[in-house]
Coordinates of N, CA and C in Angstrom, one line a residue:
X1 N 66.8 74.7 223.3 CA 67.9 75.6 223.5 C 68.6 74.7 224.8
X2 N 69.6 74.8 224.3 CA 70.8 74.3 225.6 C 71.2 75.2 227.1
X3 N 70.9 74.5 228.0 CA 70.4 75.0 229.3 C 71.3 75.8 230.1
X4 N 71.6 76.7 230.1 CA 73.2 78.1 230.3 C 73.2 79.1 229.9
X5 N 74.4 80.0 229.8 CA 74.2 81.0 229.5 C 75.7 81.1 228.2
X6 N 75.1 81.6 227.3 CA 76.9 81.7 226.3 C 76.7 83.4 225.6
X7 N 78.3 83.7 225.9 CA 78.8 85.4 225.4 C 79.3 85.0 224.7
X8 N 80.3 85.7 223.6 CA 81.2 86.0 222.7 C 82.0 87.2 223.2
X9 N 83.3 86.4 224.0 CA 84.6 87.6 224.4 C 85.2 87.7 222.8
X10 N 86.1 88.9 222.9 CA 87.5 89.2 222.1 C 88.1 89.3 223.0
X11 N 89.3 88.3 222.9 CA 90.6 88.2 223.0 C 91.6 89.4 223.1
X12 N 91.7 89.7 224.2 CA 93.4 90.8 224.5 C 94.2 90.9 224.0
X13 N 95.3 91.6 223.1 CA 96.5 91.4 223.5 C 97.3 90.6 224.3
X14 N 96.8 91.5 226.0 CA 97.4 91.1 226.8 C 96.8 90.2 227.4
X15 N 95.8 89.5 227.2 CA 95.1 88.2 227.8 C 97.1 86.6 227.7
X16 N 97.0 87.4 226.6 CA 98.3 86.3 226.5 C 99.8 86.3 226.7
X17 N 100.7 85.7 226.8 CA 102.1 85.5 227.5 C 102.7 86.2 225.9
X18 N 104.1 86.5 226.2 CA 105.3 87.0 225.2 C 105.3 85.6 223.9
X19 N 104.9 84.7 224.0 CA 105.2 83.3 223.2 C 103.6 83.3 222.7
X20 N 102.7 84.2 223.1 CA 101.3 84.1 222.4 C 100.6 82.5 222.9
X21 N 100.6 82.5 224.8 CA 99.6 81.3 225.2 C 98.5 82.4 226.3
X22 N 97.8 81.6 226.0 CA 96.8 82.5 227.1 C 97.3 82.3 228.5
X23 N 97.2 83.2 229.4 CA 97.4 83.5 230.5 C 96.3 82.8 231.3
X24 N 96.9 82.1 232.3 CA 95.7 81.5 233.5 C 95.1 82.7 234.0
X25 N 95.5 84.0 234.2 CA 94.8 84.9 234.9 C 93.5 85.2 234.1
X26 N 93.9 85.3 232.9 CA 92.6 85.5 231.5 C 91.7 84.8 231.6
X27 N 91.9 83.2 231.5 CA 91.2 82.7 231.8 C 90.3 82.4 233.1
X28 N 90.4 82.5 233.9 CA 90.1 82.3 234.9 C 88.8 84.1 235.1
X29 N 89.7 85.1 234.6 CA 88.7 86.4 234.6 C 87.3 86.2 233.5
X30 N 87.8 85.4 232.5 CA 86.6 85.6 231.1 C 85.7 84.5 231.8
X31 N 86.2 83.3 232.5 CA 84.9 82.6 233.3 C 84.6 83.1 234.5
X32 N 85.0 83.8 235.0 CA 84.7 84.1 236.5 C 83.3 85.5 235.9
X33 N 83.7 86.4 235.1 CA 82.7 86.7 234.3 C 81.5 86.5 233.9
X34 N 81.6 85.5 233.2 CA 80.1 84.9 232.7 C 79.4 84.3 234.0
X35 N 80.2 83.6 234.7 CA 79.8 82.7 235.9 C 78.6 84.4 236.8
X36 N 79.4 85.2 236.6 CA 78.5 86.3 237.5 C 77.6 86.7 236.8
X37 N 77.6 86.9 234.8 CA 76.2 86.8 234.4 C 75.2 86.4 234.6
X38 N 75.5 85.0 234.7 CA 74.5 84.0 234.5 C 74.1 84.2 236.1
X39 N 74.4 84.4 237.1 CA 74.3 84.7 238.1 C 73.1 85.5 238.7
X40 N 73.6 86.8 238.4 CA 72.5 87.7 237.8 C 71.2 87.2 237.2
X41 N 71.1 86.7 236.3 CA 70.2 86.1 235.5 C 69.4 85.5 236.2
X42 N 70.0 84.5 237.1 CA 69.1 83.5 237.4 C 69.0 83.8 239.1
X43 N 68.9 85.5 239.5 CA 68.8 86.0 240.4 C 69.3 85.4 242.1
X44 N 70.6 85.6 241.8 CA 71.7 84.8 242.6 C 72.9 85.5 242.4
X45 N 73.1 86.6 242.0 CA 74.3 87.8 242.1 C 74.6 88.5 243.1
X46 N 75.5 89.2 243.1 CA 76.1 90.2 244.1 C 75.1 90.2 245.1
X47 N 74.5 91.4 244.2 CA 73.1 92.3 245.1 C 72.3 91.5 245.5
X48 N 71.4 90.6 245.1 CA 70.7 89.7 245.3 C 71.4 88.8 247.3
X49 N 72.9 88.3 246.6 CA 73.3 88.0 247.8 C 73.5 89.0 248.8
X50 N 74.1 89.8 248.3 CA 74.5 91.0 249.6 C 73.4 91.5 250.6
X51 N 72.0 91.6 250.4 CA 70.9 91.5 250.7 C 70.5 90.6 251.9
X52 N 70.6 89.1 251.4 CA 70.2 88.2 252.1 C 72.3 87.9 253.5
X53 N 73.0 88.3 253.6 CA 74.3 88.5 254.2 C 75.1 87.4 253.8
X54 N 75.2 87.4 252.5 CA 76.1 86.5 252.0 C 76.8 86.5 250.8
X55 N 77.5 85.2 250.4 CA 78.3 86.0 249.2 C 78.8 84.3 248.5
X56 N 79.4 84.4 247.3 CA 80.0 83.2 246.7 C 80.9 83.1 246.9
X57 N 81.8 82.1 247.0 CA 83.3 81.5 247.6 C 83.4 80.9 246.5
X58 N 84.8 80.6 245.6 CA 84.8 79.8 245.0 C 85.8 78.8 245.5
X59 N 85.8 77.4 245.5 CA 86.5 76.3 246.3 C 87.3 75.5 245.5
X60 N 87.3 75.4 244.3 CA 88.5 74.4 243.3 C 87.9 74.7 241.9
X61 N 88.6 74.9 241.1 CA 88.8 75.2 239.7 C 89.8 74.7 238.7
X62 N 89.4 74.1 238.1 CA 89.9 73.3 236.9 C 89.6 73.4 235.5
X63 N 90.8 74.0 234.7 CA 90.6 74.3 233.0 C 91.8 73.3 232.3
X64 N 91.2 72.6 231.0 CA 92.0 71.9 230.6 C 91.7 72.3 228.9
X65 N 92.7 72.9 228.4 CA 92.8 73.8 227.4 C 93.4 72.1 226.1
X66 N 92.3 72.7 225.4 CA 92.2 71.5 224.1 C 93.0 71.5 223.0
X67 N 92.8 73.6 222.6 CA 93.3 73.9 221.2 C 93.2 75.5 222.1
X68 N 94.4 76.1 221.2 CA 94.9 77.3 221.8 C 94.4 78.5 221.0
X69 N 93.2 79.4 221.3 CA 92.6 80.5 220.6 C 94.2 81.6 220.0
X70 N 94.0 82.2 219.5 CA 94.6 83.3 218.8 C 94.7 84.4 219.3
X71 N 95.6 85.6 219.5 CA 95.9 86.9 219.6 C 94.4 87.6 219.1
X72 N 93.7 88.6 219.6 CA 92.3 89.4 219.5 C 90.9 88.4 218.4
X73 N 91.2 87.1 218.6 CA 90.6 86.3 218.3 C 88.6 86.0 219.5
X74 N 87.8 86.1 218.7 CA 86.4 85.9 219.2 C 86.3 84.2 219.7
X75 N 85.9 84.0 220.9 CA 85.8 83.1 221.7 C 84.3 82.7 221.8
X76 N 83.6 81.8 221.8 CA 82.4 81.8 222.5 C 81.9 81.1 223.5
X77 N 81.8 81.5 224.6 CA 81.6 81.2 226.0 C 80.6 80.2 226.2
X78 N 80.4 79.3 227.3 CA 78.9 79.2 227.7 C 79.6 78.4 228.7
X79 N 78.6 78.9 229.9 CA 78.7 78.2 231.0 C 76.6 77.8 231.1
X80 N 76.9 76.7 232.5 CA 76.0 75.6 233.3 C 75.8 75.6 234.2
X81 N 75.5 75.7 235.5 CA 75.2 75.4 236.5 C 74.6 74.0 236.9
X82 N 75.3 72.9 237.9 CA 74.7 72.1 238.2 C 73.4 71.8 239.7
X83 N 72.9 71.0 239.7 CA 71.9 70.7 240.5 C 72.5 71.1 241.9
X84 N 72.6 71.9 242.9 CA 73.3 72.3 244.3 C 73.3 71.0 245.1
X85 N 74.2 70.7 245.5 CA 74.1 69.7 246.6 C 73.9 70.8 248.0
X86 N 73.9 70.5 249.5 CA 73.8 71.0 250.7 C 74.4 72.2 250.3
X87 N 75.7 72.0 250.2 CA 76.5 73.3 250.9 C 77.2 73.5 249.6
X88 N 77.2 73.1 248.5 CA 77.8 73.4 247.1 C 77.8 73.3 245.7
X89 N 77.9 73.9 244.9 CA 76.9 74.4 244.0 C 78.1 74.2 242.5
X90 N 77.9 72.9 241.7 CA 79.0 73.0 240.8 C 78.8 73.7 239.4
X91 N 79.3 74.4 238.6 CA 79.3 75.1 237.5 C 80.8 74.7 236.5
X92 N 80.3 74.7 235.6 CA 81.3 73.9 234.1 C 80.8 75.5 232.5
X93 N 82.4 75.2 232.2 CA 82.2 75.9 231.2 C 82.8 75.1 229.9
X94 N 82.7 75.7 228.3 CA 83.5 75.5 227.8 C 83.2 76.8 226.4
X95 N 84.5 76.9 225.7 CA 84.6 77.8 225.1 C 85.0 77.5 223.7
X96 N 84.9 78.1 222.6 CA 84.7 77.4 221.5 C 85.1 79.1 220.5
X97 N 86.0 78.2 219.2 CA 86.1 79.4 218.5 C 85.0 79.6 217.2
X98 N 85.2 80.6 216.5 CA 83.7 81.2 215.6 C 83.8 79.9 214.2
X99 N 84.6 79.2 214.4 CA 84.1 77.1 213.8 C 83.7 76.9 214.3
X100 N 83.5 76.4 215.9 CA 82.9 75.4 216.1 C 83.6 74.8 217.0
X101 N 84.9 75.2 217.3 CA 85.9 73.5 217.6 C 86.3 74.5 219.1
X102 N 86.4 73.1 219.6 CA 86.3 72.9 221.3 C 87.8 73.4 221.6
X103 N 87.7 74.8 222.2 CA 89.1 75.3 222.7 C 89.2 74.9 224.1
X104 N 88.4 75.0 225.1 CA 88.7 74.7 226.4 C 87.7 74.5 227.5
X105 N 87.8 73.5 228.4 CA 86.7 73.3 228.6 C 87.3 73.4 230.5
X106 N 86.0 73.8 231.6 CA 86.5 74.0 232.1 C 85.6 73.4 233.6
X107 N 85.4 73.5 234.8 CA 84.7 73.1 236.0 C 84.6 73.6 237.1
X108 N 83.5 73.7 238.2 CA 84.4 74.4 239.0 C 83.1 74.3 240.7
X109 N 83.5 74.1 241.7 CA 82.6 74.5 243.0 C 82.7 75.4 243.8
X110 N 81.7 75.8 244.0 CA 81.5 76.7 244.9 C 80.5 76.5 246.2
X111 N 80.5 78.0 247.2 CA 80.3 77.4 248.3 C 79.5 79.0 248.2
X112 N 78.7 79.1 249.8 CA 77.9 80.5 249.9 C 78.9 80.3 251.5
X113 N 78.9 81.7 251.3 CA 79.9 82.1 252.7 C 78.7 83.3 253.7
X114 N 78.6 83.1 254.7 CA 78.3 84.6 255.7 C 79.3 85.7 256.1
X115 N 78.5 86.2 255.4 CA 80.2 87.7 255.0 C 79.9 88.1 256.0
X116 N 79.2 88.5 257.5 CA 80.1 88.8 258.7 C 80.5 87.5 259.8
X117 N 80.2 86.3 259.2 CA 81.0 85.3 260.7 C 81.5 84.2 259.4
X118 N 81.5 84.6 258.0 CA 83.0 84.1 257.4 C 82.7 82.6 257.2
X119 N 81.4 81.7 257.9 CA 80.9 80.1 257.8 C 79.9 79.7 256.5
X120 N 80.1 78.7 256.5 CA 79.4 78.2 255.3 C 77.8 78.1 255.8
X121 N 77.0 79.0 255.0 CA 75.7 78.5 254.7 C 75.2 77.4 253.5
X122 N 74.3 76.7 253.9 CA 73.5 76.1 253.4 C 73.1 76.8 252.2
X123 N 73.3 76.0 250.6 CA 72.6 76.5 249.4 C 71.3 76.4 249.5
X124 N 71.2 75.5 249.6 CA 69.2 75.3 249.7 C 68.3 76.0 250.7
X125 N 69.3 77.1 251.6 CA 68.8 78.2 252.2 C 68.4 79.5 251.9
X126 N 68.8 79.5 250.6 CA 69.3 80.9 250.1 C 68.6 80.8 248.4
X127 N 68.9 79.3 248.0 CA 67.9 79.3 246.5 C 66.6 79.7 245.8
X128 N 66.3 80.4 245.5 CA 65.0 80.6 245.2 C 64.5 80.2 243.5
X129 N 65.6 80.1 243.6 CA 65.4 80.3 241.8 C 65.2 79.4 241.0
X130 N 64.7 79.3 239.8 CA 64.8 78.1 238.6 C 65.3 77.2 238.6
X131 N 64.8 76.0 238.6 CA 65.6 74.6 238.2 C 66.2 74.2 237.2
X132 N 67.0 75.3 236.6 CA 67.3 75.2 235.1 C 68.7 74.9 235.1
X133 N 69.1 73.5 235.4 CA 70.1 72.6 235.9 C 70.7 71.8 234.8
X134 N 71.9 71.7 234.2 CA 72.4 70.5 233.3 C 73.6 69.4 234.4
X135 N 73.4 68.3 233.8 CA 74.4 67.2 234.4 C 75.3 67.2 233.9
X136 N 75.5 67.6 232.9 CA 76.4 67.3 231.4 C 77.7 67.5 232.2
X137 N 78.7 67.6 231.8 CA 80.1 67.3 232.7 C 80.8 68.2 231.1
X138 N 81.7 68.8 232.0 CA 82.9 69.7 230.6 C 84.2 68.7 231.0
X139 N 84.6 68.6 232.3 CA 85.4 67.7 232.5 C 85.1 66.6 233.1
X140 N 85.4 65.2 232.6 CA 85.1 64.2 233.5 C 85.4 63.6 234.8
X141 N 84.7 63.2 235.5 CA 85.0 62.8 236.4 C 85.1 63.6 237.6
X142 N 85.4 63.2 238.8 CA 85.4 64.2 240.1 C 87.2 64.7 240.5
X143 N 87.2 66.5 240.0 CA 88.0 66.8 240.7 C 89.0 66.9 242.1
X144 N 90.3 66.0 242.0 CA 90.6 65.6 243.0 C 91.3 66.8 243.8
X145 N 91.0 67.1 244.9 CA 92.3 68.0 245.9 C 93.0 67.7 245.5
X146 N 93.9 68.9 245.7 CA 95.4 68.7 245.1 C 96.5 68.4 246.7
X147 N 97.7 67.4 245.9 CA 98.2 67.4 247.8 C 99.4 68.5 247.8
X148 N 99.4 68.4 249.2 CA 100.5 69.2 249.9 C 102.1 68.9 249.1
X149 N 102.3 70.2 248.9 CA 103.6 70.3 248.2 C 104.9 69.5 249.4
X150 N 106.1 69.3 248.2 CA 107.1 68.3 248.5 C 107.8 69.4 249.4
X151 N 108.7 68.7 250.5 CA 109.5 69.8 251.7 C 110.5 70.4 251.2
X152 N 110.9 70.1 250.2 CA 112.0 70.7 249.1 C 111.3 71.6 248.8
X153 N 110.0 72.0 248.3 CA 109.6 73.0 247.8 C 109.7 74.5 248.6
X154 N 110.5 75.8 247.5 CA 111.4 76.9 247.6 C 110.3 78.0 247.7
X155 N 110.7 79.0 249.0 CA 109.9 80.0 248.5 C 110.2 80.8 247.2
X156 N 109.7 81.4 247.0 CA 109.9 81.8 245.4 C 110.2 83.6 245.4
X157 N 109.0 84.1 245.8 CA 108.7 85.3 246.0 C 107.9 85.7 247.7
X158 N 107.5 86.7 248.1 CA 106.7 87.2 249.3 C 105.5 88.4 248.6
X159 N 104.7 88.5 248.2 CA 103.5 89.3 248.2 C 103.0 90.3 248.7
X160 N 102.0 91.5 248.9 CA 101.6 92.0 249.4 C 100.0 92.4 248.9
X161 N 99.2 91.8 249.1 CA 98.3 91.9 247.8 C 97.7 93.6 248.3
X162 N 97.3 94.6 247.0 CA 96.9 95.5 247.0 C 95.3 95.9 247.0
X163 N 94.9 97.0 246.9 CA 94.1 97.7 246.3 C 93.1 97.1 244.8
X164 N 94.1 96.6 244.0 CA 93.9 96.6 242.4 C 93.4 94.9 242.5
X165 N 94.0 94.4 244.0 CA 93.8 92.6 244.1 C 92.4 92.4 244.6
X166 N 91.9 92.9 245.5 CA 90.7 92.9 246.2 C 89.2 93.1 244.6
X167 N 88.4 91.7 245.4 CA 86.9 92.5 244.2 C 85.8 92.9 245.3
X168 N 84.9 92.4 245.1 CA 83.3 93.3 246.1 C 83.5 92.3 247.0
X169 N 83.9 91.3 247.2 CA 83.7 90.8 248.6 C 84.9 90.9 250.0
X170 N 85.6 92.5 249.0 CA 86.8 92.9 250.2 C 87.8 91.4 250.6
X171 N 87.9 90.6 249.5 CA 88.8 89.7 249.6 C 89.5 89.6 248.1
X172 N 90.8 89.1 248.2 CA 91.8 89.0 246.9 C 91.2 87.9 245.7
X173 N 90.8 88.1 244.8 CA 90.7 87.9 243.7 C 90.7 86.4 243.3
X174 N 90.4 85.7 242.8 CA 90.5 83.9 242.4 C 91.4 84.2 240.7
X175 N 91.3 85.2 240.2 CA 92.3 85.4 239.3 C 93.5 85.4 239.7
X176 N 93.6 86.5 240.7 CA 94.5 87.1 241.1 C 95.6 86.0 241.5
X177 N 95.3 85.1 242.2 CA 96.2 84.2 242.5 C 97.0 83.1 241.2
X178 N 96.3 83.2 240.2 CA 97.0 82.4 239.0 C 98.3 83.4 238.7
X179 N 98.3 84.7 238.8 CA 98.9 85.8 238.5 C 100.4 85.6 239.5
X180 N 99.9 85.7 241.2 CA 100.8 85.4 241.8 C 101.5 83.7 241.4
X181 N 101.1 82.8 241.1 CA 101.7 81.6 240.9 C 102.5 81.5 239.7
X182 N 102.0 82.0 238.3 CA 102.8 81.9 237.2 C 104.0 83.1 237.7
X183 N 103.9 83.8 237.8 CA 105.2 85.0 237.9 C 106.2 84.4 239.2
X184 N 105.6 83.8 239.9 CA 106.9 82.9 241.2 C 107.8 81.6 239.9
X185 N 107.0 81.5 239.1 CA 107.6 79.6 238.6 C 109.3 80.4 237.4
X186 N 109.7 79.6 237.4 CA 111.0 79.9 236.4 C 110.7 80.0 234.9
X187 N 111.0 80.8 234.0 CA 111.2 80.4 232.5 C 110.9 79.5 231.7
X188 N 109.7 79.5 231.5 CA 109.4 77.6 230.8 C 109.9 78.0 229.5
X189 N 110.1 79.0 228.9 CA 110.9 79.0 227.6 C 109.2 78.8 226.6
X190 N 108.3 79.3 226.7 CA 107.7 79.0 225.5 C 106.1 77.9 225.9
X191 N 107.0 77.4 226.6 CA 106.0 75.9 226.4 C 104.4 75.9 227.0
X192 N 103.4 75.8 226.7 CA 102.2 76.3 226.9 C 101.7 75.0 228.1
X193 N 100.6 75.8 228.7 CA 100.0 75.2 229.5 C 98.6 74.7 229.3
X194 N 98.7 73.1 229.5 CA 97.5 72.3 229.2 C 96.1 72.1 229.8
X195 N 96.9 72.5 231.0 CA 95.6 72.4 232.3 C 96.4 73.0 233.4
X196 N 95.3 73.1 234.2 CA 95.5 74.1 235.2 C 94.0 74.3 236.1
X197 N 95.0 73.8 237.4 CA 93.9 73.7 238.3 C 94.5 74.6 240.1
X198 N 93.0 75.2 240.4 CA 93.6 75.7 241.6 C 92.4 75.8 242.6
X199 N 93.1 75.4 243.6 CA 92.5 75.0 245.1 C 92.6 76.5 246.3
X200 N 91.6 77.0 246.4 CA 90.9 78.2 247.2 C 90.4 77.8 248.5
X201 N 91.7 77.9 249.5 CA 91.5 77.7 251.2 C 91.3 78.6 252.1
X202 N 91.4 79.9 251.9 CA 91.6 80.6 253.0 C 91.5 81.8 252.4
X203 N 90.6 82.6 252.3 CA 90.7 84.1 252.6 C 91.6 84.5 252.4
X204 N 92.1 85.8 251.7 CA 93.4 87.0 251.9 C 92.6 88.4 252.0
X205 N 93.2 89.3 252.2 CA 92.5 90.7 252.8 C 93.7 91.3 252.2
X206 N 93.3 92.3 251.4 CA 94.4 93.5 251.7 C 95.3 93.4 252.6
X207 N 96.7 94.2 252.3 CA 98.0 94.0 252.9 C 98.4 93.5 253.8
X208 N 97.7 91.5 253.9 CA 97.9 90.3 254.2 C 99.3 90.0 253.3
X209 N 100.2 89.6 254.0 CA 101.9 89.1 253.4 C 101.3 88.1 253.0
X210 N 101.8 87.4 251.8 CA 101.8 86.3 251.5 C 103.3 85.9 250.8
X211 N 103.5 84.2 250.7 CA 104.4 84.0 250.5 C 104.3 82.8 249.3
X212 N 104.8 82.7 248.5 CA 104.8 82.1 247.2 C 105.9 80.6 247.2
X213 N 105.4 79.2 247.3 CA 106.4 78.3 247.0 C 105.9 77.5 246.2
X214 N 107.2 77.0 245.5 CA 106.7 76.4 244.3 C 107.5 74.9 244.0
X215 N 107.4 74.3 242.9 CA 108.3 73.2 243.0 C 108.1 72.4 241.6
X216 N 109.0 72.6 240.9 CA 108.9 72.7 239.3 C 109.2 71.4 238.3
X217 N 108.7 70.9 237.6 CA 109.8 69.6 236.9 C 109.3 69.5 235.5
X218 N 109.7 68.4 235.1 CA 109.7 68.6 233.4 C 108.0 69.0 232.8
X219 N 107.7 68.3 233.7 CA 105.5 68.0 233.3 C 105.0 68.8 234.1
X220 N 105.4 69.9 235.0 CA 104.4 71.1 235.3 C 105.1 71.7 236.6
X221 N 104.4 72.3 237.3 CA 104.6 72.9 238.6 C 104.3 72.8 239.6
X222 N 103.5 73.2 240.7 CA 102.9 73.0 241.3 C 103.2 73.9 242.6
X223 N 102.4 75.0 243.0 CA 102.5 76.0 243.9 C 101.4 76.1 245.1
X224 N 102.3 76.7 246.0 CA 101.4 77.1 247.0 C 101.4 78.8 247.9
X225 N 100.3 79.7 247.8 CA 100.4 80.8 248.3 C 99.9 80.9 250.1
X226 N 100.8 80.9 250.5 CA 100.4 81.1 252.0 C 100.6 82.1 252.8
X227 N 99.7 82.4 253.7 CA 99.9 83.1 254.7 C 100.8 83.3 255.5
X228 N 101.2 84.5 256.4 CA 101.8 84.5 257.4 C 101.7 83.4 258.4
X229 N 100.4 83.1 259.0 CA 100.2 81.7 259.7 C 100.6 80.6 258.8
X230 N 101.2 80.7 257.8 CA 101.3 78.9 257.0 C 100.2 78.6 256.6
X231 N 99.1 78.9 257.1 CA 97.8 78.5 256.2 C 97.9 78.8 254.4
X232 N 97.5 77.3 254.1 CA 97.5 78.0 252.6 C 96.8 78.6 252.0
X233 N 96.4 79.8 251.6 CA 95.1 80.2 250.7 C 94.9 80.0 249.4
X234 N 95.8 79.5 248.8 CA 95.5 78.8 247.2 C 96.1 77.7 246.8
X235 N 96.1 76.0 246.2 CA 97.0 75.9 245.9 C 96.8 75.6 244.4
X236 N 97.6 75.9 243.6 CA 97.8 75.5 242.0 C 98.5 74.5 241.6
X237 N 98.3 74.0 240.3 CA 98.9 73.0 239.6 C 98.8 73.1 238.5
X238 N 100.6 73.3 237.6 CA 100.0 73.2 236.0 C 100.2 72.0 235.4
X239 N 100.2 71.5 234.4 CA 100.5 70.8 233.2 C 101.1 71.4 231.9
X240 N 102.8 71.2 231.4 CA 102.9 71.8 230.5 C 102.5 70.5 229.1
X241 N 102.9 71.1 228.0 CA 102.3 70.3 227.1 C 103.6 69.2 226.7

């Protein structure tokens, strides 16, 4: 039996844009949901981490689209963890249709944070579960940190996150940044996204003011969500078909 966990998800109408392409926020939401379920199964879910005064925080996420799913279709999503290093924990996913065709591959990196101090904690100090890890890679190669935006990037909009943007860790959930980014872009006339990467750098709390900067060309777009301090909360890169 393969290491990891597999669950089926029925995609909803609201998971797609008006052109029938899957929203990046919907992808992140599904991947995060399954990761949360498996983390609970591994004994490192929210409650177990909360009892230790720590929480999981995502550092980087990338997915690649091989084929697009259809509205209301059922997809099979699998996730598995890699052996943790001292300060990070890598997790991958695949999404297949019911005929076994690969639709999407994804990879991510997570760290453990002290809930009070908001500082890094060694994974080895908190993980006491089994060693059911797999070194299989959904995406080959290391996911590189995104480069800063060019100087000519424009501020496309200002956002103030509200109650519905915040998750159990009292900060803006990672999937919300995908919505901020896509909403700030020019209309792409229905061009599908074939690759998406998000680097999460500074957490954001409810009611903080955010500015979304964009730089777009024929190949894709780069977006930065910045705090009032000009610190980058999240960098995002999308590639179009």
